[in-house]
XYZ file of C-alpha atoms in Angstrom:
590
model
C 1.799 13.742 24.811
C 0.148 10.731 26.438
C -3.486 9.972 25.776
C -4.951 7.831 28.591
C -8.484 7.017 29.693
C -9.507 8.552 32.991
C -10.309 6.120 35.849
C -14.073 6.592 35.560
C -13.934 5.074 32.080
C -11.995 1.968 33.117
C -13.779 -1.222 32.136
C -13.166 -2.827 35.529
C -11.402 -1.849 38.705
C -8.179 -3.818 38.192
C -7.884 -3.498 34.407
C -4.269 -3.877 33.247
C -2.884 -0.810 31.482
C -1.086 -1.170 28.159
C 1.256 1.403 26.667
C 0.993 2.058 22.932
C 3.745 4.107 21.293
C 3.441 5.332 17.723
C 5.970 6.940 15.407
C 4.399 8.731 12.467
C 5.411 10.796 9.477
C 2.098 11.487 7.710
C -0.439 10.664 10.437
C -1.298 7.010 9.740
C 0.385 5.532 12.818
C -1.862 7.268 15.415
C -4.917 5.909 13.584
C -3.578 2.381 13.928
C -2.570 3.027 17.535
C -6.187 3.969 18.196
C -7.402 0.811 16.478
C -5.077 -1.277 18.660
C -6.448 0.482 21.742
C -10.017 -0.248 20.595
C -9.247 -3.950 20.148
C -7.521 -4.101 23.532
C -10.511 -2.435 25.180
C -12.605 -5.370 23.934
C -10.409 -7.484 26.231
C -10.952 -5.011 29.108
C -7.494 -3.426 28.995
C -6.893 0.257 29.552
C -4.498 1.901 27.109
C -2.204 4.907 27.194
C -1.021 6.205 23.829
C 2.270 8.091 23.404
C 4.006 9.734 20.461
C 7.543 8.252 20.228
C 8.591 8.381 23.855
C 10.786 6.187 26.022
C 8.638 4.762 28.804
C 9.430 2.421 31.686
C 6.477 0.058 31.383
C 6.264 -3.729 31.391
C 4.105 -4.076 28.229
C 4.581 -1.761 25.225
C 3.054 -1.965 21.755
C 4.852 -0.041 18.991
C 3.224 1.204 15.771
C 6.001 2.452 13.481
C 5.710 4.156 10.103
C 8.478 4.337 7.508
C 9.854 7.673 6.323
C 11.470 8.093 2.928
C 13.643 5.174 1.907
C 13.714 3.315 5.199
C 14.457 6.062 7.738
C 12.530 6.319 10.973
C 9.937 9.108 11.251
C 11.417 12.345 12.522
C 9.392 12.132 15.746
C 11.037 8.766 16.493
C 14.659 9.892 16.079
C 15.268 10.983 19.728
C 13.817 7.718 21.033
C 15.835 5.673 18.532
C 19.078 7.444 19.451
C 18.411 6.722 23.123
C 17.941 3.034 22.341
C 21.236 2.974 20.412
C 23.333 4.185 23.341
C 26.398 1.982 23.675
C 26.275 2.014 27.495
C 22.921 0.198 27.674
C 23.404 -3.283 29.178
C 22.254 -6.336 27.211
C 19.523 -7.014 29.814
C 18.291 -3.413 29.993
C 14.760 -4.422 28.898
C 14.624 -7.881 30.479
C 11.266 -7.056 32.114
C 9.708 -5.638 28.939
C 7.133 -7.482 26.822
C 6.605 -5.817 23.467
C 4.912 -6.074 20.074
C 5.722 -4.182 16.874
C 3.582 -3.371 13.845
C 5.224 -1.582 10.904
C 3.581 0.570 8.257
C 5.227 0.722 4.848
C 5.227 0.174 1.107
C 6.899 -2.921 -0.357
C 7.738 -1.041 -3.558
C 10.569 0.537 -1.529
C 13.807 -1.368 -1.056
C 13.857 -0.858 2.734
C 10.272 -1.918 3.410
C 9.236 -1.268 7.059
C 12.902 -0.807 7.948
C 12.358 1.195 11.191
C 9.988 -1.477 12.582
C 12.512 -4.212 11.771
C 15.382 -2.282 13.367
C 13.322 -1.502 16.477
C 12.373 -5.170 16.927
C 15.992 -6.298 16.624
C 17.228 -3.618 19.035
C 14.613 -4.417 21.707
C 15.439 -8.118 21.433
C 19.173 -7.417 21.841
C 18.406 -5.411 24.977
C 16.628 -8.390 26.544
C 12.965 -7.605 25.759
C 10.500 -10.417 24.997
C 8.171 -10.275 21.982
C 4.506 -10.918 22.803
C 3.786 -11.994 19.222
C 5.684 -11.929 15.910
C 6.262 -8.538 14.274
C 3.908 -7.749 11.379
C 4.404 -5.344 8.476
C 1.488 -3.575 6.842
C 1.924 -3.062 3.111
C -0.089 -0.517 1.146
C 0.522 -2.687 -1.944
C -1.455 -5.597 -0.429
C -4.903 -6.362 -1.874
C -6.432 -5.323 1.459
C -3.947 -2.505 1.975
C -2.262 -2.243 5.353
C -5.220 -4.062 6.916
C -4.098 -7.243 5.159
C -1.398 -7.598 7.819
C -2.978 -5.547 10.606
C -6.186 -7.552 11.108
C -4.496 -10.944 11.736
C -1.721 -9.280 13.763
C -4.053 -7.450 16.140
C -6.017 -10.675 16.606
C -2.848 -12.595 17.531
C -1.794 -9.685 19.771
C -5.096 -9.834 21.661
C -4.741 -13.594 22.139
C -1.174 -13.186 23.421
C -2.178 -10.428 25.841
C -4.966 -12.573 27.238
C -2.440 -15.341 27.881
C -0.311 -12.849 29.819
C -3.308 -11.306 31.606
C -6.202 -13.817 31.707
C -9.649 -12.310 32.081
C -11.450 -12.731 35.397
C -14.151 -15.369 35.232
C -16.956 -12.785 35.266
C -15.622 -11.023 32.115
C -15.493 -12.059 28.476
C -14.087 -10.692 25.237
C -16.496 -8.228 23.596
C -17.711 -9.180 20.095
C -15.466 -7.925 17.287
C -18.458 -6.835 15.196
C -19.942 -4.673 17.912
C -20.549 -1.028 17.031
C -17.707 0.888 18.725
C -18.591 3.379 21.418
C -17.961 6.950 20.175
C -14.783 8.564 21.421
C -16.606 11.896 22.004
C -19.844 13.292 23.312
C -21.212 16.306 21.440
C -22.987 18.793 23.684
C -24.878 21.953 22.842
C -22.922 25.187 23.225
C -23.706 28.878 22.883
C -22.705 31.367 20.209
C -20.768 33.254 22.874
C -18.750 30.107 23.687
C -18.081 29.603 19.981
C -16.841 33.184 19.585
C -14.640 32.929 22.698
C -13.009 29.627 21.727
C -9.468 30.309 20.495
C -8.219 28.739 17.284
C -5.558 26.195 18.410
C -3.712 26.691 15.121
C -3.195 30.393 15.837
C -1.839 29.548 19.289
C 0.709 27.049 17.935
C 4.238 28.492 18.248
C 5.300 26.558 15.133
C 2.740 28.417 13.006
C 2.916 31.930 11.600
C 0.566 34.211 9.727
C 1.596 34.672 6.091
C 0.338 36.694 3.147
C 0.494 35.268 -0.347
C 2.370 37.856 -2.431
C 3.237 35.826 -5.538
C 1.528 32.959 -7.344
C 3.295 32.364 -10.653
C 3.024 29.467 -13.073
C 6.578 28.357 -13.953
C 5.663 25.802 -16.617
C 4.516 27.117 -19.994
C 0.788 27.592 -20.538
C 0.679 24.816 -23.135
C 2.398 22.283 -20.854
C 0.247 19.517 -19.370
C 1.405 20.120 -15.779
C 0.779 23.341 -13.898
C 3.730 23.909 -11.554
C 3.637 27.084 -9.502
C 6.019 29.231 -7.528
C 4.264 30.468 -4.363
C 5.812 33.258 -2.346
C 4.536 34.063 1.155
C 5.491 37.018 3.338
C 5.459 36.874 7.135
C 5.497 39.685 9.674
C 7.134 37.560 12.366
C 10.876 37.089 12.710
C 11.137 33.625 11.226
C 14.237 31.543 10.640
C 14.442 28.155 8.985
C 17.156 25.962 7.535
C 17.503 24.424 4.061
C 15.429 21.254 3.965
C 12.848 22.498 6.468
C 9.190 21.854 5.754
C 6.203 24.176 5.317
C 3.054 22.683 6.844
C -0.187 23.830 5.229
C -3.551 23.205 6.901
C -6.035 23.219 4.006
C -9.778 23.696 3.987
C -12.384 21.786 2.002
C -14.226 23.638 -0.795
C -17.397 25.239 0.662
C -19.573 23.778 -2.117
C -18.439 20.255 -1.191
C -19.137 20.890 2.492
C -22.628 22.184 1.692
C -23.356 19.121 -0.457
C -22.096 16.793 2.273
C -24.158 18.424 5.017
C -27.267 18.266 2.831
C -26.641 14.612 1.951
C -26.493 13.601 5.623
C -29.421 15.814 6.587
C -27.369 18.136 8.750
C -27.887 21.439 6.886
C -30.307 22.941 9.404
C -27.957 22.265 12.324
C -24.685 22.874 10.460
C -23.938 26.164 12.210
C -25.180 25.293 15.690
C -22.351 25.539 18.257
C -21.326 22.199 19.780
C -18.915 21.337 22.583
C -16.634 18.342 21.929
C -16.054 16.241 25.041
C -13.310 13.648 24.548
C -14.299 10.423 26.345
C -11.939 7.683 25.150
C -8.667 9.551 24.988
C -6.774 6.530 23.669
C -8.650 7.272 20.425
C -7.072 10.327 18.798
C -8.834 13.410 17.493
C -7.608 15.664 14.671
C -4.787 18.029 15.572
C -5.676 21.620 16.432
C -9.314 20.709 17.113
C -11.154 23.460 19.064
C -13.274 22.498 22.061
C -16.285 24.369 20.694
C -17.069 24.266 17.001
C -19.836 23.568 14.465
C -20.435 20.751 11.996
C -19.642 23.135 9.144
C -16.296 24.085 10.664
C -15.448 20.460 11.485
C -16.014 19.266 7.900
C -14.376 22.360 6.409
C -11.140 22.239 8.386
C -10.771 19.056 10.452
C -12.459 16.025 8.825
C -11.773 14.849 5.281
C -14.796 14.211 3.038
C -12.626 14.196 -0.099
C -10.524 11.176 0.879
C -10.817 7.806 -0.842
C -12.437 5.627 1.864
C -10.768 2.469 3.201
C -12.247 -0.839 4.330
C -12.772 0.199 7.999
C -14.937 3.069 6.697
C -17.331 0.618 5.035
C -17.133 -1.715 8.035
C -18.544 1.062 10.220
C -20.849 2.616 7.631
C -22.904 -0.590 7.375
C -24.261 -0.002 10.901
C -25.908 3.205 9.746
C -27.608 1.975 6.549
C -31.356 1.346 6.821
C -31.832 -0.136 3.350
C -31.214 -3.910 3.318
C -29.560 -3.995 -0.117
C -27.245 -1.114 0.756
C -26.298 -2.810 4.022
C -25.479 -6.037 2.164
C -23.272 -4.163 -0.294
C -21.464 -2.401 2.558
C -20.984 -5.795 4.252
C -19.442 -7.103 1.057
C -17.070 -4.134 0.708
C -15.891 -4.546 4.304
C -15.185 -8.281 3.990
C -11.849 -9.799 2.840
C -13.707 -11.527 -0.007
C -14.906 -8.171 -1.306
C -11.419 -6.632 -1.495
C -11.264 -6.781 -5.292
C -14.654 -5.191 -5.768
C -13.867 -2.522 -3.176
C -10.653 -1.674 -5.041
C -12.615 -1.260 -8.290
C -15.279 0.824 -6.567
C -12.964 3.189 -4.667
C -9.202 3.136 -5.265
C -9.142 2.498 -9.017
C -11.582 5.325 -9.809
C -10.569 7.563 -6.857
C -14.151 7.682 -5.523
C -14.381 9.995 -2.511
C -16.274 9.690 0.764
C -18.666 12.389 -0.433
C -19.402 10.437 -3.631
C -19.931 7.208 -1.673
C -22.464 8.860 0.626
C -24.284 10.251 -2.399
C -24.841 6.648 -3.553
C -25.742 5.075 -0.194
C -28.634 7.398 0.542
C -30.165 5.319 3.341
C -27.178 5.982 5.579
C -27.924 8.091 8.642
C -24.781 8.771 10.656
C -25.205 9.689 14.335
C -23.257 12.882 14.954
C -21.268 11.335 17.831
C -19.679 8.851 15.407
C -18.159 11.398 13.028
C -14.642 10.973 14.477
C -14.885 7.186 14.116
C -16.093 7.339 10.522
C -14.368 10.293 8.864
C -10.569 10.588 8.677
C -8.816 13.757 9.805
C -8.131 16.382 7.164
C -4.383 16.167 7.517
C -1.984 19.022 6.831
C 0.136 18.822 3.690
C 3.888 19.218 3.849
C 6.044 20.917 1.215
C 9.810 21.301 1.155
C 10.613 24.998 1.447
C 12.181 26.245 -1.789
C 14.032 29.221 -0.320
C 16.696 30.116 2.234
C 15.689 32.470 5.039
C 19.171 34.013 4.843
C 18.438 35.140 1.300
C 14.742 35.913 1.829
C 14.064 37.208 5.361
C 10.380 37.076 6.349
C 9.549 34.930 3.309
C 8.798 31.323 2.389
C 8.856 30.081 -1.204
C 7.206 26.864 -2.402
C 7.451 24.991 -5.703
C 4.224 23.029 -6.069
C 2.634 20.952 -8.834
C -1.085 21.757 -8.916
C -3.237 18.624 -8.743
C -5.975 18.823 -11.367
C -7.169 15.786 -13.312
C -10.221 13.731 -14.255
C -10.881 10.342 -12.699
C -12.064 7.259 -14.568
C -15.565 8.366 -13.525
C -14.924 11.591 -15.491
C -15.107 13.500 -12.220
C -12.714 16.414 -11.931
C -10.268 16.302 -9.040
C -8.428 19.315 -7.752
C -5.893 18.925 -4.979
C -7.384 20.109 -1.703
C -4.180 21.818 -0.642
C -2.966 23.183 -3.971
C -6.398 24.686 -4.654
C -6.420 26.077 -1.120
C -2.980 27.638 -1.595
C -3.922 29.281 -4.873
C -6.917 30.995 -3.247
C -5.205 31.887 0.031
C -4.643 35.640 0.460
C -3.677 35.337 4.141
C -3.270 32.125 6.105
C -1.374 30.219 8.752
C 1.662 28.142 7.775
C 3.636 25.926 10.102
C 7.371 25.293 9.872
C 8.931 22.007 10.952
C 12.465 20.649 10.832
C 13.562 18.694 7.785
C 16.173 16.018 7.285
C 18.921 18.071 5.615
C 21.948 19.925 6.974
C 24.665 22.086 5.416
C 28.372 21.244 5.645
C 29.978 23.140 8.528
C 33.124 23.719 6.446
C 32.516 26.341 3.761
C 35.091 24.739 1.458
C 33.106 21.475 1.255
C 31.480 21.031 -2.183
C 27.809 20.051 -2.487
C 26.067 18.061 -5.218
C 22.282 18.481 -5.458
C 20.113 16.132 -7.511
C 16.555 17.465 -7.771
C 14.340 16.593 -10.759
C 10.945 18.259 -11.147
C 9.558 19.833 -7.978
C 12.367 18.016 -6.175
C 14.374 21.116 -7.004
C 12.655 22.867 -4.056
C 15.020 21.749 -1.255
C 17.958 21.974 -3.700
C 17.071 25.621 -4.329
C 17.064 26.238 -0.570
C 20.485 24.604 -0.166
C 21.989 26.523 -3.093
C 20.543 29.888 -2.069
C 21.966 29.497 1.444
C 25.365 28.419 0.105
C 25.635 31.263 -2.386
C 24.476 33.793 0.226
C 27.311 32.611 2.494
C 29.842 32.908 -0.331
C 30.248 29.171 -0.999
C 30.823 28.695 -4.728
C 31.560 24.978 -5.151
C 28.003 23.891 -5.929
C 26.597 21.452 -8.474
C 22.963 20.899 -9.486
C 21.609 18.012 -11.533
C 18.116 18.967 -12.627
C 15.803 16.628 -14.536
C 12.695 17.559 -16.499
C 10.869 16.478 -19.649
C 11.042 19.122 -22.383
C 13.289 22.137 -22.951
C 11.459 25.420 -22.745
C 8.464 23.810 -21.044
C 9.184 22.663 -17.499
C 12.735 23.663 -16.566
C 11.897 25.194 -13.186
C 13.945 28.290 -12.196
C 16.116 27.946 -15.305
C 17.009 31.662 -15.397
C 18.194 31.527 -11.799
C 20.472 28.563 -12.526
C 21.858 30.243 -15.641
C 22.641 33.397 -13.649
C 24.403 31.433 -10.898
C 26.376 29.429 -13.464
C 27.502 32.591 -15.297
C 28.715 34.057 -11.999
C 30.754 30.912 -11.250
C 28.580 29.908 -8.300
C 27.093 26.767 -9.830
C 27.844 23.886 -12.155
C 24.468 23.229 -13.769
C 23.695 19.922 -15.473
C 20.234 19.399 -16.947
C 18.579 16.278 -18.378
C 15.513 16.768 -20.581
C 14.201 13.212 -20.879
C 11.799 13.820 -23.783
C 14.065 15.991 -25.962
C 15.707 13.180 -27.908
C 14.355 11.806 -31.220
C 11.674 9.112 -31.033
C 13.184 5.735 -30.259
C 16.387 7.013 -28.668
C 17.099 6.224 -24.994
C 15.817 8.789 -22.544
C 18.353 10.668 -20.446
C 17.760 11.116 -16.725
C 19.777 12.717 -13.918
C 21.416 9.400 -13.035
C 22.656 9.122 -16.633
C 24.321 12.554 -16.400
C 25.948 11.510 -13.116
C 27.392 8.444 -14.840
C 28.680 10.673 -17.655
C 30.479 12.776 -15.044
C 32.025 9.762 -13.350
C 35.507 11.210 -12.800
C 34.284 14.586 -11.591
C 31.756 13.061 -9.170
C 34.322 10.658 -7.717
C 36.793 13.490 -7.266
C 34.165 15.620 -5.509
C 32.848 12.906 -3.211
C 35.935 10.815 -2.485
C 38.802 13.283 -2.765
C 37.123 16.472 -1.571
C 34.423 15.105 0.761
C 31.406 16.558 -1.056
C 27.942 16.302 0.479
C 25.168 14.898 -1.736
C 21.465 15.812 -1.638
C 18.817 13.760 -3.465
C 15.303 15.221 -3.537
C 12.119 14.626 -5.491
C 9.683 11.869 -6.313
C 10.276 8.578 -4.534
C 9.687 6.488 -7.655
C 12.718 5.129 -9.528
C 14.845 8.272 -9.294
C 16.453 7.901 -5.814
C 17.338 4.248 -6.441
C 18.703 5.166 -9.876
C 20.927 7.894 -8.429
C 22.222 5.560 -5.712
C 22.958 2.897 -8.319
C 24.917 5.485 -10.325
C 26.963 6.385 -7.232
C 27.653 2.694 -6.629
C 28.819 2.332 -10.245
C 31.137 5.332 -9.840
C 32.624 3.905 -6.628
C 33.142 0.590 -8.410
C 34.685 2.059 -11.558
C 36.749 4.961 -10.225
C 37.413 3.565 -6.764
C 38.122 0.076 -8.131
C 35.847 -1.438 -5.481
C 33.974 -4.714 -5.653
C 30.181 -4.483 -5.959
C 29.519 -5.065 -2.256
C 32.320 -2.706 -1.275
C 30.876 -0.018 -3.539
C 27.426 -0.448 -1.982
C 28.954 -0.256 1.484
C 30.796 2.919 0.460
C 27.533 4.655 -0.529
C 25.818 3.389 2.629
C 28.685 4.845 4.665
C 28.121 8.260 3.066
C 24.590 8.176 4.453
C 25.676 7.019 7.914
C 28.221 9.827 8.023
C 25.435 12.265 7.030
C 27.116 13.234 3.791
C 24.301 11.766 1.692
C 20.756 13.040 2.302
C 17.442 12.070 0.753
C 14.315 14.225 0.836
C 11.882 12.241 -1.319
C 8.128 11.882 -1.351
C 5.454 9.799 -3.054
């Protein structure tokens, strides 16, 4: 959906309009699209913001996230496929001026890959870059802002060369307090009661009842992994690899503390109408038109997030104490990046804890959507097949519960919410996996830890359909402690429906090499080559996006080199071809 300012909010009568397109996986890209729009408004441009659409405009700015190990976000796939059409002429975009900013993590091999591919494709179709592509890296000292701040400055300069300002206008100061994107108006209790919950009206969401919450690691194990089972009254259908979307709520005690800290307790339950003024600045999804401060900070705005540099950059405007303002200035400057990291990221200090320390801060209510990030939904791979469990969704979730370096206890917002959820709304969205259309095709699933969730969905669907040629490589730490769904795998193996291979990395004697799933794959070199090369097996890799996916891919390359007698580059190309042919899938998360 496009977000555009209405004509009455244009900065001047003939303001040029810029198109900003974002492609997001976890919700970061729309935030940066909004920041681009804010910077462009300083130069008196109007902006329209779109979510991964093909548009026929003369100037387009792309903000592109990276999904998994270099794949484009799912919302971008239709647009990307359209751009890849072979019948597009080489001068198709000869009238297009564009800029691209990528969001990624340089610890991944294919860092900002979708942004790089998009830039190359636009150039080959005749488009002209306004300014060089930039790639935001979460590993940078300043985070993604380390690349974004200089890029958006160069973008603004380039746009002003294309569209010079009239003599009577000038660029607004960068340090100016941004105008709020909303106006908050008083509303009545009747309006509050009559305002529908947008989440309930979303066709992708269904009402579920939690019917099972079982710990599947032993009580003496350090990690609490749980099997959640939800029952739905609707006729739902989903495919293996699909995603459950949970919209969590903040703990009421934290919300009460926050409202008291900012002096909003007395007005916390007063109905307010939210009027969106600058629509190129996004608001949280499923935001009702009439709400209260308590509802907003319980369900829509995140007070438990670790704040970033833009948070401190804005917060300084609202501090009345000189020393606090100076400290906030320091945190928001490039020179203060190291100290900010120590103060926030290293110790996982939350927004609520920051506000408890900067007590002179008085935030105007209209600025809450500028200052506080949206409380984003959490996504979990569904650990069941709807064929085998009609009206049900199963999840395999590691409960987040630890102490920070400040000795403050942290519980995961969503996992705590799930555990206390008797009835709630869960969304279902498409995943990245697919099943082989031919029932005789073997599958090989590699799913260590909670990565076994999508593997379980694949295997349940296959077994339900009578497909017996299935293999699972499961990795965990200690036998008898954290081997998720072990009885199920044993039962399937005994019935001849599964070849089960398990690596317990901490079971060996002290000092011996640890064994991981990729090591078992290398041990089974002949069998794996026969399955993949001779019989056309499909391979599914799921789990943590640390070293595991790269290790499994390296093992497959080694097998292609040894058994297929391929050179190193040929073996790598062979594995890459499996992915292009959609016989190799990854469903990995950080």
